[in-house]
CSV table of C-alpha atoms and ligand atoms in Angstrom, one decimal:
chain,number,residue,atom,x,y,z
A,19,MET,CA,0.7,10.8,-8.6
A,20,LEU,CA,4.5,11.0,-8.5
A,21,ALA,CA,6.9,10.8,-11.4
A,22,HIS,CA,9.4,7.9,-10.8
A,23,SER,CA,12.7,6.9,-12.4
A,24,TYR,CA,11.4,3.4,-12.7
A,25,ASP,CA,8.3,1.8,-14.1
A,26,PHE,CA,7.7,-2.0,-13.7
A,27,HIS,CA,4.3,-2.3,-15.4
A,28,THR,CA,3.7,-1.2,-19.0
A,29,HIS,CA,1.9,-2.4,-22.1
A,30,SER,CA,2.8,-2.0,-25.8
A,31,THR,CA,1.3,-3.0,-29.1
A,32,ALA,CA,2.6,-6.5,-28.4
A,33,SER,CA,-0.5,-6.8,-26.3
A,34,ASP,CA,-3.3,-4.3,-25.6
A,35,GLY,CA,-1.2,-1.1,-25.5
A,36,THR,CA,-1.2,1.5,-28.3
A,37,LEU,CA,2.5,2.4,-28.5
A,38,ALA,CA,5.0,0.3,-30.3
A,39,PRO,CA,7.8,-0.9,-27.9
A,40,GLU,CA,10.4,1.4,-29.4
A,41,VAL,CA,8.1,4.4,-29.1
A,42,LEU,CA,7.1,3.4,-25.6
A,43,ILE,CA,10.8,3.3,-24.6
A,44,GLU,CA,11.4,6.8,-26.1
A,45,LYS,CA,8.5,8.2,-24.3
A,46,ALA,CA,9.6,6.6,-21.0
A,47,CYS,CA,13.0,8.1,-21.5
A,48,ALA,CA,11.5,11.5,-22.1
A,49,ALA,CA,9.4,11.1,-18.9
A,50,GLY,CA,12.6,10.5,-16.9
A,51,VAL,CA,12.3,6.7,-16.5
A,52,LYS,CA,15.7,5.1,-16.1
A,53,LEU,CA,14.6,1.5,-15.3
A,54,LEU,CA,11.8,0.1,-17.3
A,55,ALA,CA,9.9,-3.2,-17.7
A,56,LEU,CA,7.7,-3.9,-20.7
A,57,THR,CA,5.1,-6.2,-19.2
A,58,ASP,CA,2.7,-7.2,-22.0
A,59,HIS,CA,-0.2,-9.6,-21.3
A,60,ASP,CA,1.0,-13.2,-21.8
A,61,THR,CA,3.8,-12.4,-24.3
A,62,MET,CA,7.4,-11.2,-24.5
A,63,LYS,CA,7.3,-10.5,-28.2
A,64,GLY,CA,7.7,-6.7,-27.7
A,65,TYR,CA,10.9,-7.3,-25.8
A,66,GLN,CA,12.1,-9.8,-28.3
A,67,ALA,CA,11.5,-7.4,-31.2
A,68,LEU,CA,13.4,-4.7,-29.4
A,69,VAL,CA,16.4,-6.9,-28.8
A,70,LYS,CA,16.3,-8.1,-32.5
A,71,SER,CA,16.2,-4.5,-33.7
A,72,GLY,CA,19.3,-3.8,-31.6
A,73,TYR,CA,17.5,-0.9,-29.8
A,74,SER,CA,19.5,1.6,-27.9
A,75,ALA,CA,18.0,3.9,-25.3
A,76,ASP,CA,19.1,6.0,-22.4
A,77,LEU,CA,17.5,3.7,-19.9
A,78,LYS,CA,17.9,0.1,-18.6
A,79,LEU,CA,15.3,-2.3,-19.9
A,80,ILE,CA,14.6,-5.3,-17.7
A,81,THR,CA,12.6,-8.3,-18.9
A,82,GLY,CA,9.0,-8.6,-17.9
A,83,VAL,CA,5.6,-10.1,-18.7
A,84,GLU,CA,2.1,-9.9,-17.1
A,85,LEU,CA,0.8,-13.5,-16.9
A,86,THR,CA,-2.9,-14.2,-16.6
A,87,CYS,CA,-3.8,-17.1,-14.2
A,88,LYS,CA,-6.4,-18.2,-11.8
A,89,LEU,CA,-6.8,-19.1,-8.2
A,90,GLY,CA,-10.0,-21.1,-7.8
A,91,LYS,CA,-12.4,-19.1,-10.0
A,92,GLN,CA,-10.6,-15.8,-9.5
A,93,VAL,CA,-8.5,-14.6,-12.4
A,94,VAL,CA,-5.4,-12.7,-11.3
A,95,HIS,CA,-2.5,-11.1,-13.0
A,96,ILE,CA,1.1,-11.9,-12.1
A,97,VAL,CA,3.9,-9.7,-13.3
A,98,GLY,CA,7.1,-11.6,-13.8
A,99,LEU,CA,10.3,-9.4,-13.7
A,100,ASN,CA,13.9,-10.1,-14.6
A,101,ILE,CA,13.0,-13.4,-16.2
A,102,ASP,CA,15.2,-15.3,-18.7
A,103,ALA,CA,13.4,-14.7,-22.0
A,104,ASP,CA,14.9,-17.9,-23.4
A,105,ASN,CA,13.9,-20.2,-20.6
A,106,GLU,CA,12.3,-23.2,-22.2
A,107,ARG,CA,9.4,-23.7,-19.8
A,108,LEU,CA,8.6,-20.0,-20.0
A,109,THR,CA,8.7,-19.9,-23.8
A,110,SER,CA,6.6,-23.0,-24.2
A,111,HIS,CA,4.1,-21.5,-21.7
A,112,LEU,CA,3.9,-18.3,-23.8
A,113,GLN,CA,3.3,-20.4,-26.9
A,114,MET,CA,0.5,-22.2,-25.3
A,115,LEU,CA,-1.0,-18.8,-24.3
A,116,ASP,CA,-0.9,-17.6,-27.9
A,117,GLN,CA,-3.2,-20.6,-28.8
A,118,LEU,CA,-5.4,-20.2,-25.7
A,119,ARG,CA,-6.0,-16.5,-26.3
A,120,MET,CA,-6.7,-17.1,-30.0
A,121,ASP,CA,-9.2,-19.9,-29.1
A,122,ARG,CA,-10.8,-17.6,-26.5
A,123,ALA,CA,-11.0,-14.8,-29.1
A,124,LYS,CA,-13.0,-17.1,-31.4
A,125,ALA,CA,-15.3,-18.0,-28.5
A,126,ILE,CA,-15.8,-14.3,-27.6
A,127,ALA,CA,-16.7,-13.6,-31.2
A,128,LEU,CA,-19.2,-16.4,-31.3
A,129,ARG,CA,-20.8,-15.4,-28.0
A,130,LEU,CA,-21.2,-11.8,-29.1
A,131,GLN,CA,-22.6,-12.9,-32.4
A,132,LYS,CA,-25.2,-15.0,-30.5
A,133,ALA,CA,-26.0,-11.8,-28.6
A,134,GLY,CA,-26.9,-10.1,-31.9
A,135,LEU,CA,-23.6,-8.4,-32.8
A,136,PRO,CA,-21.8,-8.8,-36.1
A,137,ASP,CA,-18.9,-11.3,-36.3
A,138,LEU,CA,-16.0,-9.2,-34.8
A,139,LEU,CA,-13.3,-11.9,-35.0
A,140,GLU,CA,-11.4,-10.5,-38.0
A,141,ALA,CA,-11.8,-6.9,-36.8
A,142,ALA,CA,-10.4,-7.8,-33.4
A,143,ILE,CA,-7.5,-9.7,-35.0
A,144,ASP,CA,-6.8,-6.7,-37.1
A,145,CYS,CA,-6.9,-4.4,-34.0
A,146,ALA,CA,-4.4,-6.8,-32.3
A,147,ALA,CA,-2.1,-6.4,-35.3
A,148,GLY,CA,-0.1,-9.5,-34.5
A,149,GLY,CA,0.0,-8.7,-30.8
A,150,GLN,CA,-1.4,-11.0,-28.1
A,151,ILE,CA,-5.2,-10.7,-28.5
A,152,GLY,CA,-7.6,-9.9,-25.7
A,153,ARG,CA,-10.9,-8.3,-24.8
A,154,PRO,CA,-9.6,-4.7,-25.4
A,155,HIS,CA,-9.2,-5.5,-29.1
A,156,PHE,CA,-12.9,-6.5,-29.2
A,157,ALA,CA,-13.6,-3.2,-27.4
A,158,ARG,CA,-11.7,-1.3,-30.2
A,159,ALA,CA,-13.6,-3.3,-32.9
A,160,LEU,CA,-16.9,-2.3,-31.3
A,161,LEU,CA,-15.8,1.3,-31.1
A,162,ASP,CA,-14.7,1.3,-34.7
A,163,LEU,CA,-18.1,0.1,-35.7
A,164,LYS,CA,-19.6,2.8,-33.5
A,165,LEU,CA,-21.5,0.1,-31.5
A,166,VAL,CA,-20.2,1.7,-28.3
A,167,SER,CA,-19.0,5.2,-27.4
A,168,ASP,CA,-15.8,4.2,-25.7
A,169,GLN,CA,-13.8,1.3,-24.3
A,170,GLN,CA,-15.3,1.6,-20.9
A,171,GLN,CA,-18.8,1.2,-22.4
A,172,ALA,CA,-17.6,-1.8,-24.4
A,173,PHE,CA,-16.6,-3.5,-21.2
A,174,LYS,CA,-19.8,-2.3,-19.4
A,175,LYS,CA,-22.1,-3.7,-22.1
A,176,TYR,CA,-20.3,-6.6,-23.6
A,177,LEU,CA,-16.9,-7.6,-22.3
A,178,GLY,CA,-16.7,-6.9,-18.5
A,179,ALA,CA,-17.3,-9.4,-15.7
A,180,GLY,CA,-20.5,-11.4,-16.2
A,181,LYS,CA,-21.2,-10.0,-19.7
A,182,LYS,CA,-21.6,-12.1,-22.8
A,183,GLY,CA,-18.0,-11.5,-24.1
A,184,ASP,CA,-16.4,-12.4,-20.7
A,185,VAL,CA,-15.6,-15.9,-21.9
A,186,LYS,CA,-14.2,-18.2,-19.3
A,187,VAL,CA,-11.2,-20.2,-20.3
A,188,GLU,CA,-8.9,-22.5,-18.4
A,189,TRP,CA,-6.2,-20.0,-17.5
A,190,PRO,CA,-3.2,-21.6,-15.9
A,191,GLU,CA,-3.1,-22.0,-12.1
A,192,LEU,CA,-1.4,-19.4,-10.0
A,193,ALA,CA,0.9,-22.0,-8.5
A,194,SER,CA,2.3,-23.0,-11.9
A,195,ILE,CA,2.8,-19.4,-12.9
A,196,ILE,CA,4.8,-18.7,-9.7
A,197,ASP,CA,6.8,-21.8,-10.5
A,198,ILE,CA,7.4,-20.9,-14.1
A,199,ILE,CA,8.6,-17.4,-13.2
A,200,LYS,CA,10.9,-18.8,-10.5
A,201,ASP,CA,12.2,-21.4,-12.9
A,202,ALA,CA,13.1,-18.6,-15.4
A,203,GLY,CA,15.1,-16.9,-12.6
A,204,GLY,CA,12.6,-14.0,-12.1
A,205,LEU,CA,10.5,-12.4,-9.4
A,206,SER,CA,6.7,-12.7,-9.3
A,207,ILE,CA,4.6,-9.7,-8.4
A,208,LEU,CA,0.8,-9.9,-7.7
A,209,ALA,CA,-0.4,-7.0,-9.9
A,210,HIS,CA,-3.0,-4.4,-8.7
A,211,PRO,CA,-4.5,-6.4,-5.8
A,212,THR,CA,-7.4,-4.0,-5.4
A,213,LYS,CA,-8.5,-4.2,-9.0
A,214,TYR,CA,-10.1,-7.7,-8.9
A,215,ASN,CA,-13.4,-6.5,-7.3
A,216,LEU,CA,-12.6,-8.4,-4.1
A,217,THR,CA,-13.3,-7.4,-0.5
A,218,MET,CA,-10.2,-6.6,1.6
A,219,ASN,CA,-10.8,-9.9,3.5
A,220,LYS,CA,-10.7,-11.8,0.2
A,221,ILE,CA,-7.5,-9.9,-0.8
A,222,ARG,CA,-5.9,-10.9,2.5
A,223,TYR,CA,-6.8,-14.6,1.7
A,224,LEU,CA,-5.4,-14.2,-1.8
A,225,VAL,CA,-2.2,-12.7,-0.6
A,226,ALA,CA,-1.7,-15.3,2.1
A,227,HIS,CA,-2.2,-18.1,-0.5
A,228,TYR,CA,0.0,-16.3,-3.0
A,229,SER,CA,2.8,-16.0,-0.4
A,230,GLU,CA,2.4,-19.7,0.6
A,231,LEU,CA,2.8,-20.7,-3.0
A,232,GLY,CA,6.1,-18.8,-3.1
A,233,GLY,CA,5.0,-15.4,-4.6
A,234,ASP,CA,7.7,-12.8,-4.1
A,235,ALA,CA,6.1,-9.3,-4.2
A,236,LEU,CA,2.9,-7.2,-4.2
A,237,GLU,CA,2.2,-4.3,-6.4
A,238,VAL,CA,1.5,-1.5,-4.0
A,239,GLY,CA,2.1,1.6,-6.2
A,240,TYR,CA,-0.3,1.8,-9.2
A,241,PRO,CA,-2.9,4.2,-10.5
A,242,ALA,CA,-6.2,4.0,-8.7
A,243,VAL,CA,-4.7,2.6,-5.5
A,244,THR,CA,-6.0,4.7,-2.6
A,245,PRO,CA,-4.1,5.7,0.6
A,246,ASP,CA,-6.3,3.3,2.6
A,247,HIS,CA,-5.6,0.4,0.1
A,248,GLN,CA,-1.9,1.2,0.3
A,249,LYS,CA,-1.9,1.0,4.1
A,250,ALA,CA,-3.7,-2.4,4.0
A,251,LEU,CA,-1.4,-3.7,1.3
A,252,SER,CA,1.7,-2.5,3.1
A,253,VAL,CA,0.6,-4.5,6.2
A,254,LEU,CA,0.3,-7.6,4.0
A,255,VAL,CA,3.7,-7.0,2.5
A,256,GLU,CA,5.3,-6.9,5.9
A,257,LYS,CA,3.2,-9.7,7.4
A,258,HIS,CA,4.2,-12.1,4.6
A,259,GLN,CA,7.7,-10.8,4.2
A,260,LEU,CA,7.1,-9.9,0.6
A,261,LEU,CA,8.6,-7.1,-1.5
A,262,ALA,CA,6.7,-4.1,-2.8
A,263,SER,CA,6.6,-2.9,-6.4
A,264,GLY,CA,5.2,-0.1,-8.4
A,265,GLY,CA,4.3,0.7,-12.0
A,266,SER,CA,2.0,2.8,-14.2
A,267,ASP,CA,0.1,0.0,-16.0
A,268,PHE,CA,0.5,2.3,-19.0
A,269,HIS,CA,-1.6,1.3,-22.0
A,270,ASN,CA,-2.4,4.4,-24.0
A,271,PRO,CA,-1.3,8.1,-24.0
A,272,ALA,CA,-4.9,9.1,-24.5
A,273,TYR,CA,-5.8,7.6,-21.1
A,274,HIS,CA,-5.3,10.6,-18.8
A,275,TRP,CA,-5.2,8.4,-15.7
A,276,THR,CA,-1.9,6.6,-16.7
A,277,SER,CA,1.3,8.0,-17.9
A,278,LEU,CA,4.8,6.4,-18.1
A,279,GLY,CA,6.6,6.6,-14.8
A,280,CYS,CA,3.6,8.1,-12.9
A,281,PHE,CA,1.9,6.3,-10.1
A,282,PRO,CA,1.5,6.6,-6.3
A,283,GLY,CA,4.8,6.0,-4.6
A,284,VAL,CA,5.6,2.8,-2.7
A,285,PRO,CA,5.8,3.6,1.0
A,286,GLY,CA,9.5,4.1,1.9
A,287,HIS,CA,9.6,1.6,4.8
A,288,LEU,CA,8.8,-1.4,2.6
A,289,PRO,CA,11.4,-3.6,1.0
A,290,HIS,CA,11.3,-2.8,-2.7
A,291,VAL,CA,11.7,-4.9,-5.8
A,292,LEU,CA,14.0,-2.2,-6.9
A,293,ASP,CA,16.6,-3.3,-4.3
A,294,VAL,CA,16.6,-6.8,-5.9
A,295,VAL,CA,16.5,-6.1,-9.7
A,296,ASN,CA,18.7,-3.0,-9.8
B,7,AMP,P1,-8.0,-9.8,-21.2
B,7,AMP,O1,-6.6,-10.1,-20.6
B,7,AMP,O2,-8.1,-10.1,-22.6
B,7,AMP,O3,-9.1,-10.4,-20.3
B,7,AMP,O4,-8.2,-8.2,-21.1
B,7,AMP,C1,-7.9,-7.6,-19.9
B,7,AMP,C2,-7.6,-6.1,-20.2
B,7,AMP,O5,-8.7,-5.4,-20.5
B,7,AMP,C3,-7.0,-5.4,-19.0
B,7,AMP,O6,-5.6,-5.6,-18.9
B,7,AMP,C4,-7.3,-4.0,-19.3
B,7,AMP,O7,-6.4,-3.4,-20.1
B,7,AMP,C5,-8.7,-4.1,-20.0
B,7,AMP,N1,-9.9,-3.9,-19.2
B,7,AMP,C6,-10.3,-4.7,-18.3
B,7,AMP,N2,-11.5,-4.3,-17.7
B,7,AMP,C7,-11.7,-3.1,-18.3
B,7,AMP,C8,-12.7,-2.1,-18.2
B,7,AMP,N3,-13.7,-2.2,-17.3
B,7,AMP,N4,-12.6,-1.0,-19.0
B,7,AMP,C9,-11.6,-0.8,-19.8
B,7,AMP,N5,-10.6,-1.7,-20.0
B,7,AMP,C10,-10.7,-2.8,-19.3
B,8,MN,MN1,-4.4,-4.5,-20.4
B,9,MN,MN1,-3.5,-6.4,-15.1
B,10,MN,MN1,-1.3,-4.5,-16.9
C-alpha cells in the first residue's frame, strides 16, 4: 500500500466517517496528502462547513461526493469530483437524498424491531450526529448496546446484503447521477468496482454500461483491490477510454486497512483523473 500525495475518496462525520472534516484535513496534511477530496455519502455538508469556517490548510481541497445509485437492481457508488457545490440540480438532488436516507433509516429501524431488536432509530440518529445517516450508524448503535461485537458482525448479522436491515429503497438511476455530475461540471468515477460482489463478467457489463451512459472514470487504486483485479480494471479503462482514479476510502483511524493517502497505486500507463483535476 503506497502513500500518495493525493486522495480522491474519503469520509468524514458528515456521513459515516469518524473524523470531523477539519481533523481529517489536518491528518491528511500530516500524511503528506497535497490534493484531497472529501467524498461523503450523498452529502457535501462537510465541505460546506469547511468553507463556511474559512478553513486553511497546506493542501488543495477539491469538491467531492460519493453518490449512491442503482443500475437495474445493483446498487453502485459514483464518486463525483470537482463539482460545483452550488449547482442547483446537484443541491436539490442532495436534499432529496437527505429525505430518502432518513425515510430508509426509519424503515431499517422498523425491520430490525420486527426481527426482535429494540427500536434503534434514535440511537442511530444520535450516532449520525447530524451527518447523512446510513447503515454504519445502525452498526454503531448495535455495538453501543453490545448486541454485536464489532461493525463487521453488525453487517454480517443484521445490515449486510440480504439481511433484515438491508432495506431496499429507490436509489436514483445511474444514468441520472452521471448526468447530474456532468451538469455540475464534474467528473464521475465508478467507485471500488470489485466491491459489489459481482463476477468479473458482470463488472465488465457494468463498466460497459457506465461508459455508454457517459461515465468518465474507474477507481482502480483502492484498499482491497488485488493485482489481478487491477489488471482487469486497467484493461477496461483502456477499452472504454476512461480515466483511472485512486483513493483510500478512509472512514476511521481505527480501521487498520485504510489510512489517508494510502492505497495501491494506479498503474502508470493509464490516463489519470489527476491530469484533469490538477
Ligand atoms: P449505506 O450507504 O447506508 O448503505 O452504507 C454503506 C456503508 O456501510 C459503506 O460505505 C461502508 O462504509 C459500510 N459497509 C458496507 N458493508 C459493510 C460491511 N460488510 N462491514 C462493514 N461496513 C460496511
Ligand atoms: Mn461508508
Ligand atoms: Mn462506496
Ligand atoms: Mn466510500
